[in-house]
Coordinates of C-alpha atoms (C1' of nucleotides) in Angstrom, one line a residue:
Chain A
M1 CA -189.0 103.8 -45.8
K2 CA -192.7 103.9 -46.8
P3 CA -194.1 107.1 -48.2
S4 CA -195.8 109.2 -45.6
V5 CA -199.6 108.8 -45.6
V6 CA -200.6 112.4 -45.1
M7 CA -204.0 114.0 -44.6
I8 CA -204.4 117.7 -44.7
E9 CA -207.3 119.3 -43.1
P10 CA -209.0 122.2 -44.9
N11 CA -207.4 125.4 -43.8
G12 CA -209.4 127.6 -41.5
H13 CA -209.9 129.0 -38.0
F14 CA -208.6 126.2 -36.0
C15 CA -206.4 127.8 -33.4
D16 CA -209.5 128.2 -31.2
D17 CA -209.8 124.5 -30.5
C18 CA -206.0 123.8 -30.5
A19 CA -205.0 121.7 -27.6
V20 CA -201.5 123.2 -27.4
R21 CA -202.4 126.9 -27.8
G22 CA -201.4 127.8 -24.3
A23 CA -198.1 125.9 -24.3
A24 CA -196.7 126.1 -27.8
V25 CA -194.9 128.8 -29.6
C26 CA -198.3 130.5 -30.2
S27 CA -198.8 131.3 -26.6
S28 CA -196.7 134.5 -27.2
L29 CA -199.3 135.9 -29.6
N30 CA -202.2 138.1 -28.8
A31 CA -205.7 137.5 -30.1
A32 CA -205.3 139.6 -33.2
E33 CA -201.9 138.1 -34.1
L34 CA -203.3 134.6 -33.6
R35 CA -206.0 135.3 -36.1
E36 CA -203.4 136.2 -38.7
F37 CA -201.1 133.4 -37.6
E38 CA -203.6 130.6 -38.0
H39 CA -203.7 131.3 -41.8
L40 CA -200.0 130.4 -42.0
G41 CA -200.3 126.9 -40.6
R42 CA -202.2 123.9 -41.6
R43 CA -202.9 120.8 -39.6
V44 CA -201.3 117.7 -41.1
H45 CA -201.7 114.1 -39.9
F46 CA -199.2 111.3 -39.9
G47 CA -199.6 107.6 -39.3
A48 CA -197.5 105.3 -37.2
G49 CA -193.9 105.1 -38.5
D50 CA -194.3 107.9 -41.1
T51 CA -191.3 110.1 -41.5
V52 CA -192.2 113.8 -41.1
F53 CA -188.8 115.0 -42.3
S54 CA -185.3 113.6 -42.8
E55 CA -181.9 114.7 -41.6
E56 CA -180.6 115.7 -45.1
D57 CA -183.8 117.4 -46.3
I58 CA -183.8 121.1 -47.1
T59 CA -186.0 122.8 -44.5
T60 CA -189.1 124.1 -46.2
S61 CA -191.4 123.9 -43.1
F62 CA -191.5 124.3 -39.4
Y63 CA -193.7 122.1 -37.3
N64 CA -195.6 122.5 -34.1
V65 CA -196.5 119.2 -32.6
L66 CA -200.2 119.1 -31.6
E67 CA -200.8 115.5 -30.8
G68 CA -198.8 112.3 -30.6
V69 CA -195.2 111.5 -30.1
M70 CA -192.3 111.7 -32.5
R71 CA -188.8 110.3 -32.4
L72 CA -186.0 112.7 -33.4
Y73 CA -182.8 110.9 -34.4
K74 CA -179.6 110.9 -36.3
L75 CA -178.1 108.0 -38.2
L76 CA -174.4 107.1 -38.8
P77 CA -173.5 105.9 -42.3
D78 CA -173.4 102.3 -41.1
G79 CA -176.9 102.4 -39.7
R80 CA -176.2 103.0 -36.0
R81 CA -178.9 105.3 -34.7
Q82 CA -179.0 107.8 -31.9
I83 CA -182.4 109.2 -30.8
V84 CA -181.7 112.8 -29.7
G85 CA -185.1 113.3 -28.3
F86 CA -188.8 112.7 -28.4
A87 CA -191.2 115.4 -29.4
L88 CA -194.5 115.9 -27.6
P89 CA -197.4 118.2 -28.1
G90 CA -196.2 121.8 -27.8
D91 CA -192.7 121.2 -29.2
F92 CA -191.6 123.2 -32.1
L93 CA -189.4 121.6 -34.8
G94 CA -187.4 122.8 -37.7
M95 CA -185.2 125.6 -36.5
N96 CA -181.7 125.4 -38.0
L97 CA -179.0 127.6 -39.5
S98 CA -177.8 125.3 -42.2
G99 CA -181.0 125.3 -44.1
R100 CA -181.4 121.6 -43.6
H101 CA -183.0 119.7 -40.8
N102 CA -180.1 118.2 -38.9
F103 CA -182.0 115.3 -37.6
S104 CA -184.9 113.1 -38.8
A105 CA -188.3 112.9 -37.3
D106 CA -190.7 109.9 -37.4
A107 CA -194.2 109.7 -36.0
I108 CA -194.6 107.1 -33.2
G109 CA -198.2 106.3 -33.5
V110 CA -200.6 108.8 -34.9
V111 CA -199.3 112.4 -35.0
T112 CA -200.9 115.7 -35.8
V113 CA -198.7 118.7 -36.5
C114 CA -199.3 122.3 -37.3
Q115 CA -197.1 122.9 -40.4
F116 CA -195.8 126.3 -41.4
A117 CA -194.1 127.2 -44.7
K118 CA -190.7 128.4 -43.7
A119 CA -190.7 131.6 -45.7
L120 CA -194.1 132.7 -44.5
F121 CA -193.2 131.9 -40.9
T122 CA -189.9 133.6 -41.1
R123 CA -191.5 136.8 -42.5
F124 CA -194.2 136.7 -39.8
I125 CA -191.6 136.5 -37.0
E126 CA -189.7 139.4 -38.4
D127 CA -191.8 142.1 -36.7
R128 CA -193.0 140.0 -33.8
P129 CA -190.2 139.9 -31.3
Q130 CA -192.5 138.3 -28.8
L131 CA -192.7 135.2 -31.0
L132 CA -188.9 135.2 -31.5
R133 CA -188.5 135.5 -27.8
R134 CA -190.7 132.5 -27.3
I135 CA -188.8 130.5 -29.9
N136 CA -185.6 131.4 -28.2
E137 CA -187.0 130.2 -24.9
L138 CA -187.9 126.8 -26.4
A139 CA -184.4 126.6 -27.9
I140 CA -182.7 127.3 -24.6
R141 CA -184.9 124.8 -22.8
E142 CA -184.0 122.2 -25.4
L143 CA -180.3 123.0 -25.0
S144 CA -180.5 122.4 -21.3
Q145 CA -182.2 119.1 -21.9
A146 CA -179.6 118.2 -24.5
R147 CA -176.8 118.8 -21.9
D148 CA -178.5 116.7 -19.3
H149 CA -178.8 114.0 -21.9
M150 CA -175.1 114.2 -22.7
V151 CA -174.4 113.5 -19.0
L152 CA -176.6 110.5 -19.2
L153 CA -175.0 109.2 -22.4
G154 CA -171.5 109.8 -21.3
R155 CA -171.4 109.0 -17.6
R156 CA -174.3 106.9 -16.5
S157 CA -174.6 103.1 -16.2
A158 CA -177.3 101.1 -17.9
D159 CA -179.4 100.9 -14.7
E160 CA -179.1 104.7 -14.1
K161 CA -180.0 105.4 -17.7
V162 CA -183.2 103.3 -17.6
A163 CA -184.3 104.7 -14.3
T164 CA -183.6 108.3 -15.4
F165 CA -185.5 107.7 -18.6
L166 CA -188.6 106.4 -16.8
L167 CA -188.6 109.4 -14.4
G168 CA -187.9 111.9 -17.2
W169 CA -190.7 110.4 -19.3
R170 CA -193.1 110.4 -16.5
E171 CA -192.2 114.0 -15.8
R172 CA -193.0 115.0 -19.4
Q173 CA -196.4 113.3 -19.2
V174 CA -197.3 115.5 -16.2
A175 CA -198.0 118.4 -18.5
I176 CA -200.4 116.3 -20.5
K177 CA -202.0 113.9 -18.1
G178 CA -200.9 114.9 -14.6
L179 CA -198.6 113.0 -12.3
S180 CA -199.1 109.3 -12.3
D181 CA -197.1 106.2 -11.4
T182 CA -198.3 104.6 -14.6
V183 CA -195.9 105.6 -17.3
P184 CA -197.1 105.0 -20.9
L185 CA -194.3 104.1 -23.3
P186 CA -195.5 104.5 -26.8
M187 CA -192.1 103.9 -28.3
S188 CA -190.5 100.5 -28.9
R189 CA -187.7 99.0 -26.8
Q190 CA -185.4 99.7 -29.8
D191 CA -186.3 103.4 -29.6
I192 CA -185.5 103.4 -25.9
A193 CA -182.2 101.7 -26.5
D194 CA -181.3 104.2 -29.2
Y195 CA -182.2 107.0 -27.0
L196 CA -180.1 105.8 -24.0
G197 CA -177.1 104.6 -26.0
L198 CA -177.8 101.0 -25.1
T199 CA -178.9 97.8 -27.0
I200 CA -182.4 96.5 -27.0
E201 CA -181.3 93.5 -25.0
T202 CA -179.8 95.6 -22.2
V203 CA -183.0 97.7 -22.0
S204 CA -185.1 94.6 -21.9
R205 CA -182.9 92.9 -19.2
T206 CA -182.9 96.1 -17.1
F207 CA -186.7 96.3 -17.2
T208 CA -187.0 92.6 -16.1
K209 CA -184.4 93.1 -13.4
L210 CA -186.3 96.1 -12.0
E211 CA -189.6 94.1 -12.2
R212 CA -188.1 91.2 -10.3
Q213 CA -186.8 93.6 -7.7
G214 CA -190.4 94.8 -7.3
V215 CA -189.5 98.3 -8.3
I216 CA -191.6 98.5 -11.5
E217 CA -194.2 96.4 -13.2
I218 CA -194.1 95.9 -16.9
I219 CA -197.6 96.5 -18.2
H220 CA -199.2 96.7 -21.6
G221 CA -197.9 99.7 -23.4
G222 CA -195.9 101.0 -20.5
I223 CA -194.4 100.7 -17.0
S224 CA -196.0 101.1 -13.6
L225 CA -193.7 102.5 -11.0
L226 CA -194.4 100.4 -7.9
D227 CA -191.6 102.1 -5.9
P228 CA -190.9 105.5 -7.3
A229 CA -188.6 106.4 -4.5
R230 CA -186.3 103.5 -5.3
V231 CA -186.4 104.4 -9.0
E232 CA -185.3 107.9 -8.1
A233 CA -182.5 106.5 -5.9
M234 CA -181.3 104.4 -8.9
A235 CA -181.4 107.4 -11.2
A236 CA -179.5 109.7 -8.8
A237 CA -176.7 107.3 -7.9
Chain B
M1 CA -161.7 125.0 -5.5
K2 CA -159.5 128.0 -5.2
P3 CA -161.1 131.5 -5.4
S4 CA -161.1 133.0 -8.8
V5 CA -158.2 135.5 -9.2
V6 CA -160.0 138.2 -11.1
M7 CA -158.8 141.4 -12.7
I8 CA -161.3 143.9 -13.9
E9 CA -160.2 146.4 -16.5
P10 CA -161.4 150.0 -16.1
N11 CA -164.6 150.3 -18.1
G12 CA -164.5 152.3 -21.3
H13 CA -164.6 152.2 -25.0
F14 CA -163.0 148.9 -25.8
C15 CA -165.2 147.3 -28.4
D16 CA -163.1 149.0 -31.0
D17 CA -160.2 146.7 -30.3
C18 CA -162.2 143.7 -29.5
A19 CA -160.9 140.6 -31.2
V20 CA -164.3 138.9 -31.5
R21 CA -166.4 141.9 -32.5
G22 CA -167.2 140.4 -35.9
A23 CA -168.0 136.9 -34.7
A24 CA -169.7 137.4 -31.4
V25 CA -173.1 138.4 -30.3
C26 CA -172.1 142.0 -30.9
S27 CA -171.9 141.5 -34.6
S28 CA -175.6 142.2 -34.8
L29 CA -175.3 145.8 -33.6
N30 CA -174.7 148.9 -35.6
A31 CA -172.1 151.5 -34.7
A32 CA -174.5 153.6 -32.6
E33 CA -175.8 150.6 -30.7
L34 CA -172.3 149.3 -30.1
R35 CA -171.4 152.6 -28.5
E36 CA -174.2 152.1 -26.1
F37 CA -173.6 148.4 -25.7
E38 CA -170.0 148.7 -24.6
H39 CA -170.9 150.5 -21.4
L40 CA -172.9 147.4 -20.4
G41 CA -169.9 145.0 -20.4
R42 CA -166.6 145.0 -18.7
R43 CA -163.6 142.9 -19.5
V44 CA -162.7 140.4 -16.8
H45 CA -159.7 138.1 -16.7
F46 CA -159.4 134.6 -15.2
G47 CA -156.4 132.5 -14.5
A48 CA -155.9 128.8 -15.3
G49 CA -158.3 126.6 -13.4
D50 CA -160.5 129.5 -12.2
T51 CA -164.2 128.8 -12.1
V52 CA -166.1 131.5 -13.9
F53 CA -169.5 130.3 -12.8
S54 CA -171.0 127.1 -11.2
E55 CA -173.9 124.9 -12.1
E56 CA -176.0 125.8 -9.1
D57 CA -175.2 129.5 -9.1
I58 CA -178.0 132.0 -9.7
T59 CA -177.3 133.7 -13.0
T60 CA -176.4 137.3 -12.5
S61 CA -174.2 137.8 -15.6
F62 CA -173.9 136.8 -19.2
Y63 CA -170.4 136.2 -20.7
N64 CA -168.9 136.7 -24.0
V65 CA -165.6 134.8 -24.4
L66 CA -162.9 137.1 -25.8
E67 CA -159.8 135.1 -25.3
G68 CA -158.8 131.6 -24.1
V69 CA -160.7 128.3 -23.7
M70 CA -163.2 127.3 -21.1
R71 CA -164.5 123.9 -20.2
L72 CA -168.3 123.6 -19.6
Y73 CA -169.3 120.7 -17.5
K74 CA -171.8 119.0 -15.3
L75 CA -171.1 116.9 -12.2
L76 CA -173.0 114.0 -10.8
P77 CA -173.4 113.8 -7.1
D78 CA -170.7 111.1 -6.8
G79 CA -168.2 113.2 -8.7
R80 CA -168.5 111.8 -12.2
R81 CA -168.0 114.7 -14.7
Q82 CA -169.3 115.2 -18.2
I83 CA -167.9 118.1 -20.2
V84 CA -170.7 119.3 -22.3
G85 CA -168.5 121.6 -24.4
F86 CA -165.6 123.9 -24.7
A87 CA -166.1 127.6 -25.1
L88 CA -163.9 129.6 -27.4
P89 CA -163.7 133.3 -28.3
G90 CA -167.0 134.5 -29.7
D91 CA -169.1 132.1 -27.6
F92 CA -171.8 133.6 -25.5
L93 CA -172.6 132.0 -22.1
G94 CA -175.2 132.3 -19.5
M95 CA -178.6 132.0 -21.3
N96 CA -181.1 129.9 -19.3
L97 CA -184.7 129.7 -18.3
S98 CA -184.3 128.5 -14.7
G99 CA -182.4 131.6 -13.5
R100 CA -179.5 129.4 -12.7
H101 CA -176.5 128.3 -14.8
N102 CA -177.2 124.7 -15.6
F103 CA -173.5 123.9 -16.1
S104 CA -170.2 125.0 -14.6
A105 CA -167.5 126.8 -16.5
D106 CA -163.7 126.8 -15.7
A107 CA -161.0 128.7 -17.4
I108 CA -158.4 126.4 -19.1
G109 CA -155.4 128.6 -19.2
V110 CA -155.8 132.4 -19.2
V111 CA -159.3 133.6 -20.2
T112 CA -160.7 137.0 -20.9
V113 CA -164.5 137.5 -21.0
C114 CA -166.8 140.4 -21.6
Q115 CA -169.1 140.3 -18.6
F116 CA -172.6 141.7 -18.7
A117 CA -175.0 142.2 -15.8
K118 CA -178.0 140.1 -16.6
A119 CA -180.6 142.8 -15.8
L120 CA -179.0 145.4 -17.9
F121 CA -178.3 143.1 -20.8
T122 CA -181.9 141.8 -20.7
R123 CA -183.3 145.3 -20.8
F124 CA -180.9 146.2 -23.7
I125 CA -182.1 143.2 -25.7
E126 CA -185.7 144.1 -25.2
D127 CA -186.0 146.6 -28.1
R128 CA -183.2 145.2 -30.2
P129 CA -184.6 142.2 -32.0
Q130 CA -181.5 142.0 -34.1
L131 CA -179.5 141.1 -31.0
L132 CA -182.1 138.6 -29.9
R133 CA -182.0 137.1 -33.4
R134 CA -178.3 136.7 -33.1
I135 CA -178.5 135.1 -29.7
N136 CA -181.1 132.8 -31.1
E137 CA -178.8 131.8 -33.9
L138 CA -176.0 131.0 -31.4
A139 CA -178.4 128.9 -29.4
I140 CA -179.6 127.0 -32.5
R141 CA -176.0 126.4 -33.5
E142 CA -175.2 125.0 -30.1
L143 CA -178.2 122.8 -30.1
S144 CA -177.1 121.3 -33.4
Q145 CA -173.6 120.7 -31.9
A146 CA -175.2 119.2 -28.8
R147 CA -177.1 116.7 -30.9
D148 CA -174.0 115.7 -32.8
H149 CA -172.3 115.2 -29.5
M150 CA -175.1 113.0 -28.3
V151 CA -174.5 110.7 -31.3
L152 CA -170.8 110.6 -30.4
L153 CA -171.5 109.8 -26.8
G154 CA -174.2 107.2 -27.4
R155 CA -173.1 105.4 -30.5
R156 CA -169.4 105.7 -31.3
S157 CA -166.4 103.6 -30.2
A158 CA -163.4 105.0 -28.4
D159 CA -161.4 105.2 -31.6
E160 CA -164.1 107.0 -33.4
K161 CA -164.7 109.4 -30.5
V162 CA -161.0 110.4 -30.3
A163 CA -160.7 110.8 -34.1
T164 CA -163.9 112.8 -34.3
F165 CA -162.7 115.0 -31.4
L166 CA -159.4 115.8 -33.1
L167 CA -161.0 116.8 -36.3
G168 CA -163.7 118.8 -34.6
W169 CA -161.2 120.6 -32.5
R170 CA -159.1 121.3 -35.5
E171 CA -162.2 122.7 -37.3
R172 CA -162.9 125.1 -34.4
Q173 CA -159.4 126.4 -34.5
V174 CA -159.8 127.3 -38.2
A175 CA -161.8 130.4 -37.3
I176 CA -159.0 131.5 -35.0
K177 CA -155.7 130.4 -36.7
G178 CA -156.7 129.0 -40.1
L179 CA -156.5 125.3 -41.1
S180 CA -153.5 123.5 -39.8
D181 CA -152.6 119.9 -39.3
T182 CA -151.1 120.9 -35.9
V183 CA -153.9 120.7 -33.4
P184 CA -153.2 122.5 -30.1
L185 CA -154.8 120.8 -27.1
P186 CA -154.9 123.2 -24.2
M187 CA -157.1 120.9 -22.2
S188 CA -155.8 117.9 -20.1
R189 CA -156.3 114.3 -21.0
Q190 CA -158.9 114.1 -18.2
D191 CA -160.8 116.9 -19.9
I192 CA -160.8 115.1 -23.2
A193 CA -161.9 111.9 -21.5
D194 CA -164.7 113.7 -19.7
Y195 CA -165.8 115.3 -23.0
L196 CA -165.8 112.0 -24.9
G197 CA -167.4 109.8 -22.2
L198 CA -164.2 107.8 -21.7
T199 CA -161.5 107.3 -19.1
I200 CA -158.2 109.1 -19.2
E201 CA -156.4 105.7 -19.8
T202 CA -158.5 105.0 -22.8
V203 CA -157.8 108.4 -24.3
S204 CA -154.1 108.0 -23.6
R205 CA -154.0 104.5 -25.1
T206 CA -155.9 105.6 -28.2
F207 CA -153.5 108.5 -28.8
T208 CA -150.5 106.2 -28.5
K209 CA -152.1 103.6 -30.8
L210 CA -152.8 106.3 -33.4
E211 CA -149.2 107.5 -33.1
R212 CA -147.8 103.9 -33.5
Q213 CA -150.0 103.6 -36.6
G214 CA -148.3 106.8 -37.9
V215 CA -151.6 108.6 -38.1
I216 CA -150.8 111.3 -35.6
E217 CA -147.8 112.6 -33.7
I218 CA -148.1 113.5 -30.0
I219 CA -146.4 116.8 -29.6
H220 CA -146.0 119.1 -26.7
G221 CA -149.3 120.8 -26.0
G222 CA -151.1 119.1 -28.8
I223 CA -151.3 116.6 -31.7
S224 CA -150.0 116.7 -35.2
L225 CA -152.1 115.1 -37.8
L226 CA -149.7 113.2 -40.0
D227 CA -152.4 111.5 -42.1
P228 CA -155.6 113.6 -41.8
A229 CA -157.4 111.4 -44.4
R230 CA -157.0 108.4 -42.2
V231 CA -158.2 110.2 -39.2
E232 CA -161.2 111.2 -41.1
A233 CA -161.8 107.6 -42.2
M234 CA -161.6 106.6 -38.5
A235 CA -164.1 109.3 -37.5
A236 CA -166.6 108.4 -40.2
A237 CA -166.6 104.7 -39.7
Chain C
dA1 C1' -210.0 81.5 -32.7
dC2 C1' -205.8 80.8 -35.7
dC3 C1' -201.7 82.2 -38.3
dC4 C1' -197.9 84.8 -39.3
dA5 C1' -194.6 88.5 -38.6
dA6 C1' -192.6 91.4 -35.6
dA7 C1' -191.3 92.7 -31.1
dT8 C1' -189.5 91.3 -26.9
dT9 C1' -187.4 88.4 -23.6
dT10 C1' -184.0 85.2 -22.2
dG11 C1' -179.6 82.7 -22.3
dA12 C1' -174.7 81.9 -23.4
dT13 C1' -170.6 83.9 -24.6
dC14 C1' -167.4 87.6 -25.9
dT15 C1' -165.0 91.9 -25.8
dG16 C1' -164.1 97.0 -25.6
dA17 C1' -163.4 99.8 -22.3
dG18 C1' -162.9 100.3 -17.3
dT19 C1' -160.3 99.5 -13.1
dC20 C1' -156.3 99.0 -10.4
dA21 C1' -151.6 99.6 -10.1
dA22 C1' -147.0 100.9 -11.4
dT23 C1' -143.9 103.8 -13.8
dC24 C1' -142.5 107.6 -16.5
dG25 C1' -141.5 112.3 -17.7
dG26 C1' -141.4 117.0 -17.3
dC27 C1' -141.8 121.1 -14.3
dT28 C1' -141.5 123.5 -10.4
dT29 C1' -139.3 124.4 -6.0
dG30 C1' -136.0 124.6 -2.5
Chain D
dC1 C1' -129.5 120.1 -9.5
dA2 C1' -132.0 116.9 -6.7
dA3 C1' -136.5 116.2 -4.8
dG4 C1' -141.1 116.0 -5.2
dC5 C1' -145.4 116.4 -7.7
dC6 C1' -148.6 116.0 -11.1
dG7 C1' -150.1 114.6 -15.4
dA8 C1' -149.5 111.0 -18.7
dT9 C1' -148.5 106.5 -20.1
dT10 C1' -148.3 101.6 -19.8
dG11 C1' -149.5 96.9 -18.2
dA12 C1' -152.4 93.3 -16.1
dC13 C1' -156.8 92.0 -15.2
dT14 C1' -162.0 92.6 -14.7
dC15 C1' -166.5 93.4 -15.9
dA16 C1' -170.6 95.8 -17.8
dG17 C1' -172.8 95.7 -21.7
dA18 C1' -172.5 94.0 -26.5
dT19 C1' -173.1 90.2 -29.5
dC20 C1' -175.0 86.0 -31.1
dA21 C1' -178.6 82.9 -30.9
dA22 C1' -183.0 80.9 -29.4
dA23 C1' -187.3 81.0 -27.4
dT24 C1' -191.5 83.3 -26.3
dT25 C1' -194.9 86.8 -26.5
dT26 C1' -197.7 90.0 -28.9
dG27 C1' -200.6 91.9 -32.2
dG28 C1' -202.8 92.4 -36.5
dG29 C1' -205.3 90.2 -40.2
dT30 C1' -208.4 86.7 -41.9

DNA sequence: ACCCAAATTTGATCTGAGTCAATCGGCTTG
DNA sequence: CAAGCCGATTGACTCAGATCAAATTTGGGT
């Protein structure tokens, strides 16, 4: 694990030009609060493959993803990996009860986060129930996604998993780029496999099978959905 | 699906003798608040197999489990089922963003819940950040459990799944009955299979295998851990 | 453009868990 | 107390996806 190459921007009034201001945790704050809030966080950049935090680390910061994609994962002692989710701009990371992150987070490609010192952030929340309510909403949304993913992991076939993944990923891109049949896949095949509870070979084979069936086209850095309806049919099963 | 056989107790001051008062969502309230709070909820009883709420139902109530065990699950269109968790006394159910429950909940055996009308409860929370904070804690705890379960579903073998389940279930009983090597299993083999992403046959075979190895003993209504250390070794793997 | 390392794809084979099909056992019911 | 039922167990066989092993492609650096 190489050390994180980190760049920290000078602190300042940067919420104004923040891409996720409307979607993120910050959307619950009014102008005055936001002014106070922006002094708590600082933008931090990570390079491809950098680890932002690790499973066993004591939580000292919370993170608001501003840009890029992160993989969130847990490892078994023998090295098996399960990716429990991908974090996109607007996602808020670091909440836990144990005082430790209970999963690890790597940057996939370049990532920018807004990093908050845990203590300061916790104090700031204390008399801002709106912010707490917003955080709670995000947690509940994640919980719902987690349950959906359990169904996928426990009860779906490889074909269904891959089809569901493509549609789900496309859906998440909507917020960022609008609906498109071209689905960019910044993560590796291994990441996809570890997210779906499959091997890299099965993911690869499934992609090629779908391509031969004319349902998708494997393009540089992603997948093009030639027949979205058929992908949906495969996912529903 | 048979109609729920429901008994509603007369409303009144019953928080005093509530078994979960210390553990549940209510633990965040002071005496005065609790007095007010108890008028919001009513105890409701369910019989074995009754459905408390269904996945597609519009959420009109929140539930605090007081007694018994519930299975929480999602169904695929073709009938495949994934149990996403079991609810025990102290668990709080019903939070969601969509306005619908996104999983179904059945009573396993007799269950008592404290049922709250959503609107009243939501209003009550509004100026009680303590309660909101408590609910948020429960959500975060569940999220952590959900991620652990994803690892189990996606990356563990049948043996590991069963061993992990037995230890996890034993652990949850601790809060109720203290640590014991006798693990009561109120749910059916099918429930266990649907929780672990296995078939009933595989669960059954794994139990018998463990019993033949002298690691567990299959007893009426549960399992006795003859060699807990070995079960732990199997679960860690 | 060329080289190397890493990622991906493809092929051949294996196996853990699923499927299909009897029993078995314990509980309820008449 | 026998019959019937339902959940659980057991056995035989199958198969989806894993594993092992090469190619092949891609991409970054010079």
